[in-house]
Each structure stands twice: as C-alpha cells, then as structure tokens.
PDB file of C-alpha atoms in Angstrom:
ATOM      1  CA  MET A 727      92.335 -58.435 -52.455  1.00  0.00           C
ATOM      2  CA  GLY A 728      91.400 -54.802 -52.207  1.00  0.00           C
ATOM      3  CA  ARG A 729      91.033 -54.646 -56.041  1.00  0.00           C
ATOM      4  CA  ALA A 730      88.525 -57.639 -55.914  1.00  0.00           C
ATOM      5  CA  VAL A 731      86.424 -55.718 -53.286  1.00  0.00           C
ATOM      6  CA  GLN A 732      86.391 -52.646 -55.316  1.00  0.00           C
ATOM      7  CA  GLN A 733      85.220 -54.617 -58.390  1.00  0.00           C
ATOM      8  CA  THR A 734      82.451 -56.274 -56.397  1.00  0.00           C
ATOM      9  CA  LEU A 735      81.298 -52.956 -54.934  1.00  0.00           C
ATOM     10  CA  LEU A 736      81.239 -51.376 -58.403  1.00  0.00           C
ATOM     11  CA  ALA A 737      79.050 -54.243 -59.755  1.00  0.00           C
ATOM     12  CA  LEU A 738      76.574 -53.776 -56.808  1.00  0.00           C
ATOM     13  CA  LEU A 739      76.451 -50.021 -57.506  1.00  0.00           C
ATOM     14  CA  CYS A 740      75.676 -50.627 -61.084  1.00  0.00           C
ATOM     15  CA  LEU A 741      72.930 -53.140 -60.131  1.00  0.00           C
ATOM     16  CA  ALA A 742      71.499 -50.621 -57.709  1.00  0.00           C
ATOM     17  CA  ALA A 743      71.537 -47.949 -60.358  1.00  0.00           C
ATOM     18  CA  VAL A 744      69.634 -50.114 -62.791  1.00  0.00           C
ATOM     19  CA  VAL A 745      66.957 -51.025 -60.246  1.00  0.00           C
ATOM     20  CA  CYS A 746      66.537 -47.364 -59.208  1.00  0.00           C
ATOM     21  CA  GLU A 747      66.227 -46.361 -62.831  1.00  0.00           C
ATOM     22  CA  VAL A 748      63.386 -48.659 -63.263  1.00  0.00           C
ATOM     23  CA  GLN A 749      61.469 -47.520 -60.073  1.00  0.00           C
ATOM     24  CA  ASP A 750      62.784 -43.960 -60.093  1.00  0.00           C
ATOM     25  CA  THR A 751      61.918 -43.766 -56.383  1.00  0.00           C
ATOM     26  CA  CYS A 752      64.932 -45.231 -54.628  1.00  0.00           C
ATOM     27  CA  PRO A 753      67.280 -43.003 -52.601  1.00  0.00           C
ATOM     28  CA  GLU A 754      70.928 -42.460 -53.700  1.00  0.00           C
ATOM     29  CA  VAL A 755      73.826 -44.655 -52.539  1.00  0.00           C
ATOM     30  CA  LYS A 756      75.687 -43.191 -49.666  1.00  0.00           C
ATOM     31  CA  VAL A 757      79.364 -43.954 -49.030  1.00  0.00           C
ATOM     32  CA  VAL A 758      80.489 -43.601 -45.535  1.00  0.00           C
ATOM     33  CA  GLY A 759      83.390 -44.556 -43.416  1.00  0.00           C
ATOM     34  CA  LEU A 760      86.239 -43.568 -45.710  1.00  0.00           C
ATOM     35  CA  SER A 761      89.525 -44.308 -44.006  1.00  0.00           C
ATOM     36  CA  GLY A 762      92.707 -44.875 -45.810  1.00  0.00           C
ATOM     37  CA  ASN A 763      92.531 -47.361 -48.526  1.00  0.00           C
ATOM     38  CA  GLU A 764      89.282 -48.954 -47.259  1.00  0.00           C
ATOM     39  CA  ARG A 765      86.002 -47.700 -48.401  1.00  0.00           C
ATOM     40  CA  LEU A 766      82.623 -48.968 -47.035  1.00  0.00           C
ATOM     41  CA  ALA A 767      79.609 -48.448 -49.119  1.00  0.00           C
ATOM     42  CA  ILE A 768      76.043 -48.665 -47.740  1.00  0.00           C
ATOM     43  CA  LEU A 769      73.424 -49.417 -50.244  1.00  0.00           C
ATOM     44  CA  GLN A 770      69.969 -48.273 -49.216  1.00  0.00           C
ATOM     45  CA  GLY A 771      67.162 -50.219 -50.773  1.00  0.00           C
ATOM     46  CA  CYS A 772      63.908 -48.832 -52.094  1.00  0.00           C
ATOM     47  CA  PRO A 773      61.014 -48.331 -49.556  1.00  0.00           C
ATOM     48  CA  GLY A 774      58.897 -51.347 -48.943  1.00  0.00           C
ATOM     49  CA  VAL A 775      55.161 -51.631 -48.590  1.00  0.00           C
ATOM     50  CA  PRO A 776      53.794 -49.546 -45.718  1.00  0.00           C
ATOM     51  CA  GLY A 777      53.292 -51.690 -42.684  1.00  0.00           C
ATOM     52  CA  ALA A 778      50.019 -51.938 -40.554  1.00  0.00           C
ATOM     53  CA  THR A 779      49.084 -49.012 -38.296  1.00  0.00           C
ATOM     54  CA  GLY A 780      50.571 -49.433 -34.869  1.00  0.00           C
ATOM     55  CA  PRO A 781      48.675 -49.218 -31.696  1.00  0.00           C
ATOM     56  CA  LYS A 782      47.551 -45.841 -30.341  1.00  0.00           C
ATOM     57  CA  GLY A 783      50.090 -44.357 -28.050  1.00  0.00           C
ATOM     58  CA  GLU A 784      49.473 -43.010 -24.598  1.00  0.00           C
ATOM     59  CA  PRO A 785      48.229 -39.343 -24.414  1.00  0.00           C
ATOM     60  CA  GLY A 786      50.872 -36.925 -24.228  1.00  0.00           C
ATOM     61  CA  ALA A 787      51.360 -34.479 -21.371  1.00  0.00           C
ATOM     62  CA  ALA A 788      48.877 -31.514 -21.367  1.00  0.00           C
ATOM     63  CA  GLY A 789      50.115 -28.559 -23.186  1.00  0.00           C
ATOM     64  CA  MET A 790      50.063 -24.984 -21.804  1.00  0.00           C
ATOM     65  CA  ARG A 791      46.761 -23.033 -21.913  1.00  0.00           C
ATOM     66  CA  GLY A 792      46.517 -20.955 -25.068  1.00  0.00           C
ATOM     67  CA  GLU A 793      45.648 -17.329 -25.200  1.00  0.00           C
ATOM     68  CA  LYS A 794      42.004 -16.205 -24.910  1.00  0.00           C
ATOM     69  CA  GLY A 795      40.440 -15.879 -28.373  1.00  0.00           C
ATOM     70  CA  THR A 796      38.222 -13.074 -29.565  1.00  0.00           C
ATOM     71  CA  GLN A 797      34.551 -13.140 -28.529  1.00  0.00           C
ATOM     72  CA  GLY A 798      32.338 -15.096 -30.892  1.00  0.00           C
ATOM     73  CA  SER A 799      29.074 -13.891 -32.435  1.00  0.00           C
ATOM     74  CA  PRO A 800      26.037 -14.030 -30.077  1.00  0.00           C
ATOM     75  CA  GLY A 801      24.074 -17.126 -30.285  1.00  0.00           C
ATOM     76  CA  LYS A 802      20.339 -17.530 -30.580  1.00  0.00           C
ATOM     77  CA  MET A 803      18.223 -16.624 -27.543  1.00  0.00           C
ATOM     78  CA  GLY A 804      17.307 -19.537 -25.492  1.00  0.00           C
ATOM     79  CA  PRO A 805      13.812 -20.217 -24.097  1.00  0.00           C
ATOM     80  CA  ALA A 806      12.519 -18.043 -21.209  1.00  0.00           C
ATOM     81  CA  GLY A 807      13.345 -19.373 -17.748  1.00  0.00           C
ATOM     82  CA  GLU A 808      10.947 -19.606 -14.906  1.00  0.00           C
ATOM     83  CA  LYS A 809       9.811 -16.283 -13.182  1.00  0.00           C
ATOM     84  CA  GLY A 810      12.081 -15.444 -10.269  1.00  0.00           C
ATOM     85  CA  ALA A 811      11.020 -14.489  -6.813  1.00  0.00           C
ATOM     86  CA  LYS A 812       9.834 -10.862  -6.195  1.00  0.00           C
ATOM     87  CA  GLY A 813      12.759  -8.682  -5.102  1.00  0.00           C
ATOM     88  CA  ASP A 814      12.818  -6.204  -2.211  1.00  0.00           C
ATOM     89  CA  ILE A 815      11.401  -2.702  -2.710  1.00  0.00           C
ATOM     90  CA  GLY A 816      14.004  -0.418  -4.068  1.00  0.00           C
ATOM     91  CA  VAL A 817      15.147   2.881  -2.651  1.00  0.00           C
ATOM     92  CA  PRO A 818      12.470   5.659  -3.511  1.00  0.00           C
ATOM     93  CA  GLY A 819      13.571   7.736  -6.378  1.00  0.00           C
ATOM     94  CA  LEU A 820      14.076  11.500  -6.413  1.00  0.00           C
ATOM     95  CA  LYS A 821      11.011  13.716  -6.321  1.00  0.00           C
ATOM     96  CA  GLY A 822       9.917  14.630  -9.829  1.00  0.00           C
ATOM     97  CA  ASP A 823       9.363  18.076 -11.170  1.00  0.00           C
ATOM     98  CA  LYS A 824       6.001  19.735 -10.508  1.00  0.00           C
ATOM     99  CA  GLY A 825       3.564  19.101 -13.393  1.00  0.00           C
ATOM    100  CA  ASP A 826       1.666  21.744 -15.266  1.00  0.00           C
ATOM    101  CA  ILE A 827      -1.635  23.068 -14.007  1.00  0.00           C
ATOM    102  CA  GLY A 828      -4.380  20.799 -15.308  1.00  0.00           C
ATOM    103  CA  VAL A 829      -7.391  21.805 -17.365  1.00  0.00           C
ATOM    104  CA  PRO A 830     -10.212  23.307 -15.201  1.00  0.00           C
ATOM    105  CA  GLY A 831     -12.905  20.886 -14.463  1.00  0.00           C
ATOM    106  CA  THR A 832     -16.414  21.415 -15.802  1.00  0.00           C
ATOM    107  CA  ILE A 833     -18.304  20.624 -12.482  1.00  0.00           C
ATOM    108  CA  THR A 834     -19.717  23.631 -10.762  1.00  0.00           C
ATOM    109  CA  GLU A 835     -19.668  24.228  -6.972  1.00  0.00           C
ATOM    110  CA  LYS A 836     -23.375  23.558  -6.837  1.00  0.00           C
ATOM    111  CA  GLU A 837     -22.960  20.216  -8.772  1.00  0.00           C
ATOM    112  CA  LEU A 838     -20.069  19.275  -6.553  1.00  0.00           C
ATOM    113  CA  GLU A 839     -22.374  19.941  -3.439  1.00  0.00           C
ATOM    114  CA  ASP A 840     -25.113  17.782  -4.989  1.00  0.00           C
ATOM    115  CA  VAL A 841     -22.583  14.955  -5.386  1.00  0.00           C
ATOM    116  CA  HIS A 842     -21.554  15.240  -1.732  1.00  0.00           C
ATOM    117  CA  CYS A 843     -25.229  15.332  -0.766  1.00  0.00           C
ATOM    118  CA  LYS A 844     -26.097  12.168  -2.648  1.00  0.00           C
ATOM    119  CA  THR A 845     -23.105  10.231  -1.435  1.00  0.00           C
ATOM    120  CA  GLY A 846     -22.580  11.769   1.971  1.00  0.00           C
ATOM    121  CA  ALA A 847     -23.778  10.297   5.301  1.00  0.00           C
ATOM    122  CA  LYS A 848     -27.009  11.397   6.906  1.00  0.00           C
ATOM    123  CA  ASN A 849     -25.807  10.899  10.471  1.00  0.00           C
ATOM    124  CA  CYS A 850     -22.795   9.856  12.515  1.00  0.00           C
ATOM    125  CA  LYS A 851     -23.911   6.234  12.494  1.00  0.00           C
ATOM    126  CA  GLU A 852     -23.535   6.064   8.750  1.00  0.00           C
ATOM    127  CA  LEU A 853     -20.046   7.652   8.980  1.00  0.00           C
ATOM    128  CA  LEU A 854     -19.061   5.040  11.510  1.00  0.00           C
ATOM    129  CA  ALA A 855     -20.312   2.293   9.168  1.00  0.00           C
ATOM    130  CA  LYS A 856     -18.118   3.769   6.363  1.00  0.00           C
ATOM    131  CA  GLY A 857     -15.067   3.417   8.540  1.00  0.00           C
ATOM    132  CA  HIS A 858     -14.804   6.816  10.294  1.00  0.00           C
ATOM    133  CA  ILE A 859     -13.861   5.613  13.633  1.00  0.00           C
ATOM    134  CA  MET A 860     -12.328   8.731  15.131  1.00  0.00           C
ATOM    135  CA  SER A 861     -14.433  11.079  17.234  1.00  0.00           C
ATOM    136  CA  GLY A 862     -14.558  14.538  15.768  1.00  0.00           C
ATOM    137  CA  TRP A 863     -16.461  17.195  13.691  1.00  0.00           C
ATOM    138  CA  TYR A 864     -17.911  15.973  10.375  1.00  0.00           C
ATOM    139  CA  THR A 865     -20.301  17.222   7.707  1.00  0.00           C
ATOM    140  CA  ILE A 866     -23.510  15.257   7.318  1.00  0.00           C
ATOM    141  CA  TYR A 867     -26.565  15.733   5.067  1.00  0.00           C
ATOM    142  CA  PRO A 868     -29.621  14.830   7.187  1.00  0.00           C
ATOM    143  CA  HIS A 869     -32.329  16.005   4.762  1.00  0.00           C
ATOM    144  CA  ASP A 870     -32.666  17.727   1.354  1.00  0.00           C
ATOM    145  CA  CYS A 871     -28.987  18.300   0.935  1.00  0.00           C
ATOM    146  CA  ASN A 872     -28.869  20.634   3.999  1.00  0.00           C
ATOM    147  CA  ALA A 873     -25.186  20.307   5.027  1.00  0.00           C
ATOM    148  CA  MET A 874     -24.655  20.328   8.839  1.00  0.00           C
ATOM    149  CA  THR A 875     -21.374  20.094  10.701  1.00  0.00           C
ATOM    150  CA  VAL A 876     -21.682  18.082  13.919  1.00  0.00           C
ATOM    151  CA  LEU A 877     -19.498  16.519  16.616  1.00  0.00           C
ATOM    152  CA  CYS A 878     -19.619  12.715  16.215  1.00  0.00           C
ATOM    153  CA  ASP A 879     -18.838  10.577  19.280  1.00  0.00           C
ATOM    154  CA  MET A 880     -17.469   7.284  17.932  1.00  0.00           C
ATOM    155  CA  ASP A 881     -16.640   5.810  21.288  1.00  0.00           C
ATOM    156  CA  THR A 882     -19.623   6.047  23.713  1.00  0.00           C
ATOM    157  CA  ASP A 883     -22.126   3.163  23.739  1.00  0.00           C
ATOM    158  CA  GLY A 884     -21.038   1.608  20.357  1.00  0.00           C
ATOM    159  CA  GLY A 885     -20.263   4.931  18.772  1.00  0.00           C
ATOM    160  CA  GLY A 886     -22.047   6.898  16.060  1.00  0.00           C
ATOM    161  CA  TRP A 887     -23.585   9.548  18.306  1.00  0.00           C
ATOM    162  CA  ILE A 888     -24.188  13.239  17.290  1.00  0.00           C
ATOM    163  CA  VAL A 889     -23.290  15.493  20.273  1.00  0.00           C
ATOM    164  CA  PHE A 890     -25.743  18.480  20.265  1.00  0.00           C
ATOM    165  CA  GLN A 891     -24.758  19.865  23.638  1.00  0.00           C
ATOM    166  CA  ARG A 892     -21.586  19.742  25.736  1.00  0.00           C
ATOM    167  CA  ARG A 893     -20.774  21.585  28.928  1.00  0.00           C
ATOM    168  CA  ALA A 894     -17.477  20.949  30.560  1.00  0.00           C
ATOM    169  CA  ASP A 895     -15.517  23.912  32.037  1.00  0.00           C
ATOM    170  CA  GLY A 896     -17.884  26.871  32.121  1.00  0.00           C
ATOM    171  CA  SER A 897     -15.972  28.677  29.406  1.00  0.00           C
ATOM    172  CA  VAL A 898     -19.176  29.494  27.456  1.00  0.00           C
ATOM    173  CA  ASP A 899     -22.061  31.447  28.726  1.00  0.00           C
ATOM    174  CA  PHE A 900     -25.345  29.360  28.320  1.00  0.00           C
ATOM    175  CA  PHE A 901     -27.631  32.150  29.534  1.00  0.00           C
ATOM    176  CA  ARG A 902     -28.523  33.555  26.160  1.00  0.00           C
ATOM    177  CA  ASP A 903     -31.548  34.825  24.222  1.00  0.00           C
ATOM    178  CA  TRP A 904     -33.963  33.071  22.005  1.00  0.00           C
ATOM    179  CA  ASN A 905     -32.101  33.651  18.735  1.00  0.00           C
ATOM    180  CA  SER A 906     -28.873  32.385  20.178  1.00  0.00           C
ATOM    181  CA  TYR A 907     -30.492  29.062  21.069  1.00  0.00           C
ATOM    182  CA  LYS A 908     -32.291  29.072  17.732  1.00  0.00           C
ATOM    183  CA  ARG A 909     -28.939  29.237  15.847  1.00  0.00           C
ATOM    184  CA  GLY A 910     -26.535  27.616  18.165  1.00  0.00           C
ATOM    185  CA  PHE A 911     -23.462  29.006  19.891  1.00  0.00           C
ATOM    186  CA  GLY A 912     -20.192  28.011  21.600  1.00  0.00           C
ATOM    187  CA  SER A 913     -16.910  26.677  20.628  1.00  0.00           C
ATOM    188  CA  ARG A 914     -16.030  23.398  18.951  1.00  0.00           C
ATOM    189  CA  LEU A 915     -13.020  23.070  21.225  1.00  0.00           C
ATOM    190  CA  THR A 916     -14.899  23.360  24.488  1.00  0.00           C
ATOM    191  CA  GLU A 917     -18.647  23.924  25.098  1.00  0.00           C
ATOM    192  CA  PHE A 918     -21.452  24.473  22.608  1.00  0.00           C
ATOM    193  CA  TRP A 919     -25.209  24.196  21.823  1.00  0.00           C
ATOM    194  CA  LEU A 920     -25.880  22.871  18.346  1.00  0.00           C
ATOM    195  CA  GLY A 921     -28.996  25.027  17.757  1.00  0.00           C
ATOM    196  CA  ASN A 922     -32.730  24.352  18.112  1.00  0.00           C
ATOM    197  CA  ASP A 923     -33.301  24.519  14.377  1.00  0.00           C
ATOM    198  CA  ASN A 924     -30.642  21.876  13.831  1.00  0.00           C
ATOM    199  CA  ILE A 925     -31.947  19.588  16.555  1.00  0.00           C
ATOM    200  CA  HIS A 926     -35.380  19.977  15.070  1.00  0.00           C
ATOM    201  CA  LEU A 927     -34.130  19.022  11.629  1.00  0.00           C
ATOM    202  CA  LEU A 928     -32.193  15.977  13.037  1.00  0.00           C
ATOM    203  CA  THR A 929     -35.281  14.677  14.973  1.00  0.00           C
ATOM    204  CA  SER A 930     -37.848  15.295  12.356  1.00  0.00           C
ATOM    205  CA  PHE A 931     -37.291  11.964  10.589  1.00  0.00           C
ATOM    206  CA  GLY A 932     -37.361   8.488  11.923  1.00  0.00           C
ATOM    207  CA  ASP A 933     -37.031   7.361  15.458  1.00  0.00           C
ATOM    208  CA  ASN A 934     -34.518   8.992  17.793  1.00  0.00           C
ATOM    209  CA  GLU A 935     -33.016   7.790  21.019  1.00  0.00           C
ATOM    210  CA  LEU A 936     -31.601  10.232  23.666  1.00  0.00           C
ATOM    211  CA  ARG A 937     -28.724   9.586  25.899  1.00  0.00           C
ATOM    212  CA  ILE A 938     -27.551  11.957  28.608  1.00  0.00           C
ATOM    213  CA  ASP A 939     -24.055  11.544  30.130  1.00  0.00           C
ATOM    214  CA  LEU A 940     -22.935  13.263  33.364  1.00  0.00           C
ATOM    215  CA  THR A 941     -19.411  13.342  34.883  1.00  0.00           C
ATOM    216  CA  ASP A 942     -18.599  14.952  38.248  1.00  0.00           C
ATOM    217  CA  PHE A 943     -15.352  16.452  39.421  1.00  0.00           C
ATOM    218  CA  ASP A 944     -14.280  13.135  40.966  1.00  0.00           C
ATOM    219  CA  ASN A 945     -14.698  11.638  37.467  1.00  0.00           C
ATOM    220  CA  ASN A 946     -17.744   9.610  38.601  1.00  0.00           C
ATOM    221  CA  HIS A 947     -19.897   8.884  35.462  1.00  0.00           C
ATOM    222  CA  ALA A 948     -23.640   8.474  35.200  1.00  0.00           C
ATOM    223  CA  PHE A 949     -26.040   8.309  32.316  1.00  0.00           C
ATOM    224  CA  ALA A 950     -29.738   7.976  31.295  1.00  0.00           C
ATOM    225  CA  LYS A 951     -31.345   6.852  28.038  1.00  0.00           C
ATOM    226  CA  TYR A 952     -34.782   7.497  26.609  1.00  0.00           C
ATOM    227  CA  LYS A 953     -36.517   5.534  23.864  1.00  0.00           C
ATOM    228  CA  SER A 954     -37.435   8.498  21.774  1.00  0.00           C
ATOM    229  CA  PHE A 955     -36.650  12.201  21.491  1.00  0.00           C
ATOM    230  CA  LYS A 956     -37.961  14.908  19.257  1.00  0.00           C
ATOM    231  CA  ILE A 957     -38.454  18.703  19.327  1.00  0.00           C
ATOM    232  CA  LEU A 958     -40.923  20.535  17.220  1.00  0.00           C
ATOM    233  CA  GLY A 959     -40.258  23.694  15.172  1.00  0.00           C
ATOM    234  CA  GLU A 960     -39.973  27.312  16.183  1.00  0.00           C
ATOM    235  CA  THR A 961     -43.728  27.992  15.589  1.00  0.00           C
ATOM    236  CA  GLU A 962     -44.438  25.450  18.314  1.00  0.00           C
ATOM    237  CA  ASN A 963     -41.779  26.879  20.587  1.00  0.00           C
ATOM    238  CA  TYR A 964     -39.520  23.876  20.036  1.00  0.00           C
ATOM    239  CA  LYS A 965     -41.740  21.715  22.163  1.00  0.00           C
ATOM    240  CA  LEU A 966     -39.961  18.601  23.467  1.00  0.00           C
ATOM    241  CA  ILE A 967     -41.556  15.148  23.016  1.00  0.00           C
ATOM    242  CA  LEU A 968     -39.721  12.692  25.182  1.00  0.00           C
ATOM    243  CA  GLY A 969     -40.357   8.897  25.117  1.00  0.00           C
ATOM    244  CA  ASP A 970     -40.028   6.231  27.729  1.00  0.00           C
ATOM    245  CA  PHE A 971     -37.056   5.933  30.098  1.00  0.00           C
ATOM    246  CA  LEU A 972     -34.849   2.984  29.073  1.00  0.00           C
ATOM    247  CA  GLY A 973     -32.441   2.959  31.969  1.00  0.00           C
ATOM    248  CA  GLY A 974     -29.142   4.197  33.254  1.00  0.00           C
ATOM    249  CA  ASN A 975     -27.544   4.716  36.685  1.00  0.00           C
ATOM    250  CA  ALA A 976     -28.418   8.419  36.629  1.00  0.00           C
ATOM    251  CA  GLY A 977     -32.121   7.499  37.048  1.00  0.00           C
ATOM    252  CA  ARG A 978     -35.168   9.293  35.758  1.00  0.00           C
ATOM    253  CA  CYS A 979     -34.972  12.765  37.258  1.00  0.00           C
ATOM    254  CA  HIS A 980     -37.038  15.631  35.933  1.00  0.00           C
ATOM    255  CA  ALA A 981     -34.669  18.074  37.639  1.00  0.00           C
ATOM    256  CA  TRP A 982     -32.168  17.619  35.006  1.00  0.00           C
ATOM    257  CA  SER A 983     -34.134  16.072  32.154  1.00  0.00           C
ATOM    258  CA  PRO A 984     -34.218  18.208  28.983  1.00  0.00           C
ATOM    259  CA  HIS A 985     -37.620  19.635  29.306  1.00  0.00           C
ATOM    260  CA  PHE A 986     -36.055  23.138  29.160  1.00  0.00           C
ATOM    261  CA  ILE A 987     -36.116  23.073  25.325  1.00  0.00           C
ATOM    262  CA  ALA A 988     -39.855  23.733  25.294  1.00  0.00           C
ATOM    263  CA  GLN A 989     -39.972  26.562  27.712  1.00  0.00           C
ATOM    264  CA  ARG A 990     -40.062  30.373  27.322  1.00  0.00           C
ATOM    265  CA  ASN A 991     -39.260  32.424  30.418  1.00  0.00           C
ATOM    266  CA  GLY A 992     -39.315  36.224  29.796  1.00  0.00           C
ATOM    267  CA  THR A 993     -36.009  37.259  28.237  1.00  0.00           C
ATOM    268  CA  MET A 994     -34.651  33.778  28.848  1.00  0.00           C
ATOM    269  CA  PRO A 995     -36.508  31.950  26.067  1.00  0.00           C
ATOM    270  CA  LEU A 996     -35.256  28.558  27.218  1.00  0.00           C
ATOM    271  CA  GLU A 997     -35.119  27.364  30.863  1.00  0.00           C
ATOM    272  CA  VAL A 998     -31.628  26.008  30.682  1.00  0.00           C
ATOM    273  CA  TYR A 999     -31.231  23.311  33.239  1.00  0.00           C
ATOM    274  CA  ARG A1000     -28.297  23.455  35.736  1.00  0.00           C
ATOM    275  CA  ILE A1001     -26.824  20.461  37.599  1.00  0.00           C
ATOM    276  CA  PRO A1002     -25.028  21.413  40.760  1.00  0.00           C
ATOM    277  CA  GLU A1003     -21.366  20.288  41.018  1.00  0.00           C
ATOM    278  CA  GLN A1004     -21.187  18.595  37.556  1.00  0.00           C
ATOM    279  CA  LYS A1005     -17.987  18.699  35.623  1.00  0.00           C
ATOM    280  CA  GLU A1006     -19.385  17.686  32.331  1.00  0.00           C
ATOM    281  CA  VAL A1007     -22.797  17.251  30.785  1.00  0.00           C
ATOM    282  CA  LYS A1008     -23.345  15.691  27.334  1.00  0.00           C
ATOM    283  CA  LEU A1009     -26.593  15.011  25.506  1.00  0.00           C
ATOM    284  CA  LEU A1010     -26.692  12.167  22.896  1.00  0.00           C
ATOM    285  CA  LEU A1011     -29.249  11.469  20.312  1.00  0.00           C
ATOM    286  CA  ILE A1012     -29.645   8.245  18.341  1.00  0.00           C
ATOM    287  CA  TYR A1013     -31.541   8.152  14.976  1.00  0.00           C
ATOM    288  CA  ASN A1014     -32.874   4.795  13.679  1.00  0.00           C
ATOM    289  CA  ASN A1015     -30.355   2.981  15.871  1.00  0.00           C
ATOM    290  CA  SER A1016     -27.809   5.620  14.960  1.00  0.00           C
ATOM    291  CA  ALA A1017     -26.593   7.963  17.629  1.00  0.00           C
ATOM    292  CA  ILE A1018     -26.992  11.710  17.580  1.00  0.00           C
ATOM    293  CA  SER A1019     -25.523  13.514  20.495  1.00  0.00           C
TER     294      SER A1019
END
C-alpha cells in the first residue's frame, strides 16, 4: 500500500516537473509533514490569471505628524492689497544734530525793510484783518515805508484801534516841553504819549474817527466818539481839526475834549487836559473805519 502511494506521488512530481519546465514560472514542490513512514507532498500549481481589482478599502488610521521640512523658495509676489487705515502718530524721535550754518543771504537790510513795508499793515485794523487778535505793540507802515511801533487795542469797540495816549497810574509826568510832545514819551508798560509828529502822520491820510475812553476809580466806564479827527503839522502848531460828535455816555464836554493839542502856553507848549478823579484815560483813533488809539 505505501509503495503504491510513493509511486503515485513520484508520477505526479514528474508531471509537475514537466509542466514547470514548459512555463518556467511555477514554484518548486514543497514536501511537508514528514512523520515516520508517511510523507505528504503538496504540489503548488502555477499562478493563475490576475483577478479583478477589489473594492477600495476603508481609509486607515491617521499616521503621526511628520517632522517640519525645510523652508521652500519664496513664491512670486501677489497683487497689492487695499490701503490700510492710517495708524496713530508714533513717538517723536530723538533731536537731530545741529546743522551747518547756511550760506548768507543776498538780501540787504534795506531790501528786507522794503519787503516789510510793501507787505506790512498800514494800521491796526489791517493787522486785525490778518489774524492778529491779541492787543499789544506792533510795527505798522502808515506811509512811505515809515515804520512806526504802536499799541493796538484789539478788544474795544470791534478792535483794531491805535492807542496814541494812555494815562492810568500817574507814573509818567505829562507836564513836558514842546519837543517831548513832538517826539513822544512814556513807557510801553504803563503811560505814554505817541508823539505829535506820529499822530500827524497817522491822521494825514483818509478819514479818521476818534474815541475817548474814561474809567474812574470805581471802575465806572464812559466814552465819547467823534466822526473825524486830524492834527496839522508842527509849522501849524499841531492844530486840531475835530469833527461831529457821534455819541457816547461821556457826553460832549470841551473841558476834557482834546483841544489841548493845538495850544501853546509859555513853557508848556501843549495845554494838557486834566480830568479830576479819573483812574484811566485812553484816546482812540480810527482810520477809514480802522481804529487808531
């Protein structure tokens, strides 16, 4: 019996060897299960035709994240985006070094004065129109580039007045000679007289309006206005030409009206008026609807 099995197995092995020699692709015969006198041979056939592709399996579990790769080459610049909102002003930077001295200009002092003359204001009213709203001392050019420094009152009666006399505290002596009144005297900080020559120049052109302001020690205020005001030159003894009275709660009173400008009186060339118990006296002059005090 065992001998017959061995013969049959040998015949099959020979057959398998012949077939494999023809195809030259079949795997070798494997003999397994050797135990005692029994031997079991397993003959593996040649691979068949590949079958159809099976269905796609389910996705496998996500793998672990890989290490970060090296940075790639920069890509092409994209189109510019919309302009963003303006940011806040940054902190001021440090002060820079002082620059070198510039090249000296070519304009002379006379030429510079001519520029100021051509562009400067002729009176306080023009200064007010140019935005100078603070009362104070300014330089004006009333005629032929003659510079004059005057006190501009930018508050009283619409502003733009040139103050040509102010008396407030008695700190300045107003009993002076002819030449003092001709040139002017006093302090810019307290009391002063602008000078007859200056007032003559200011009132020589156009129409001028005069305003007189009075304040007593109880701070009661009064004023008077005249339609026109002018004084002539020194050769005519600074004669006063005063126009119509326009009004004011001080009334028309010749006891304090400025007729003194035209008078000579011995060593006192001008009869300076005095108002009893007055704390402050201020004379205002307006030129072509511009104020000159």
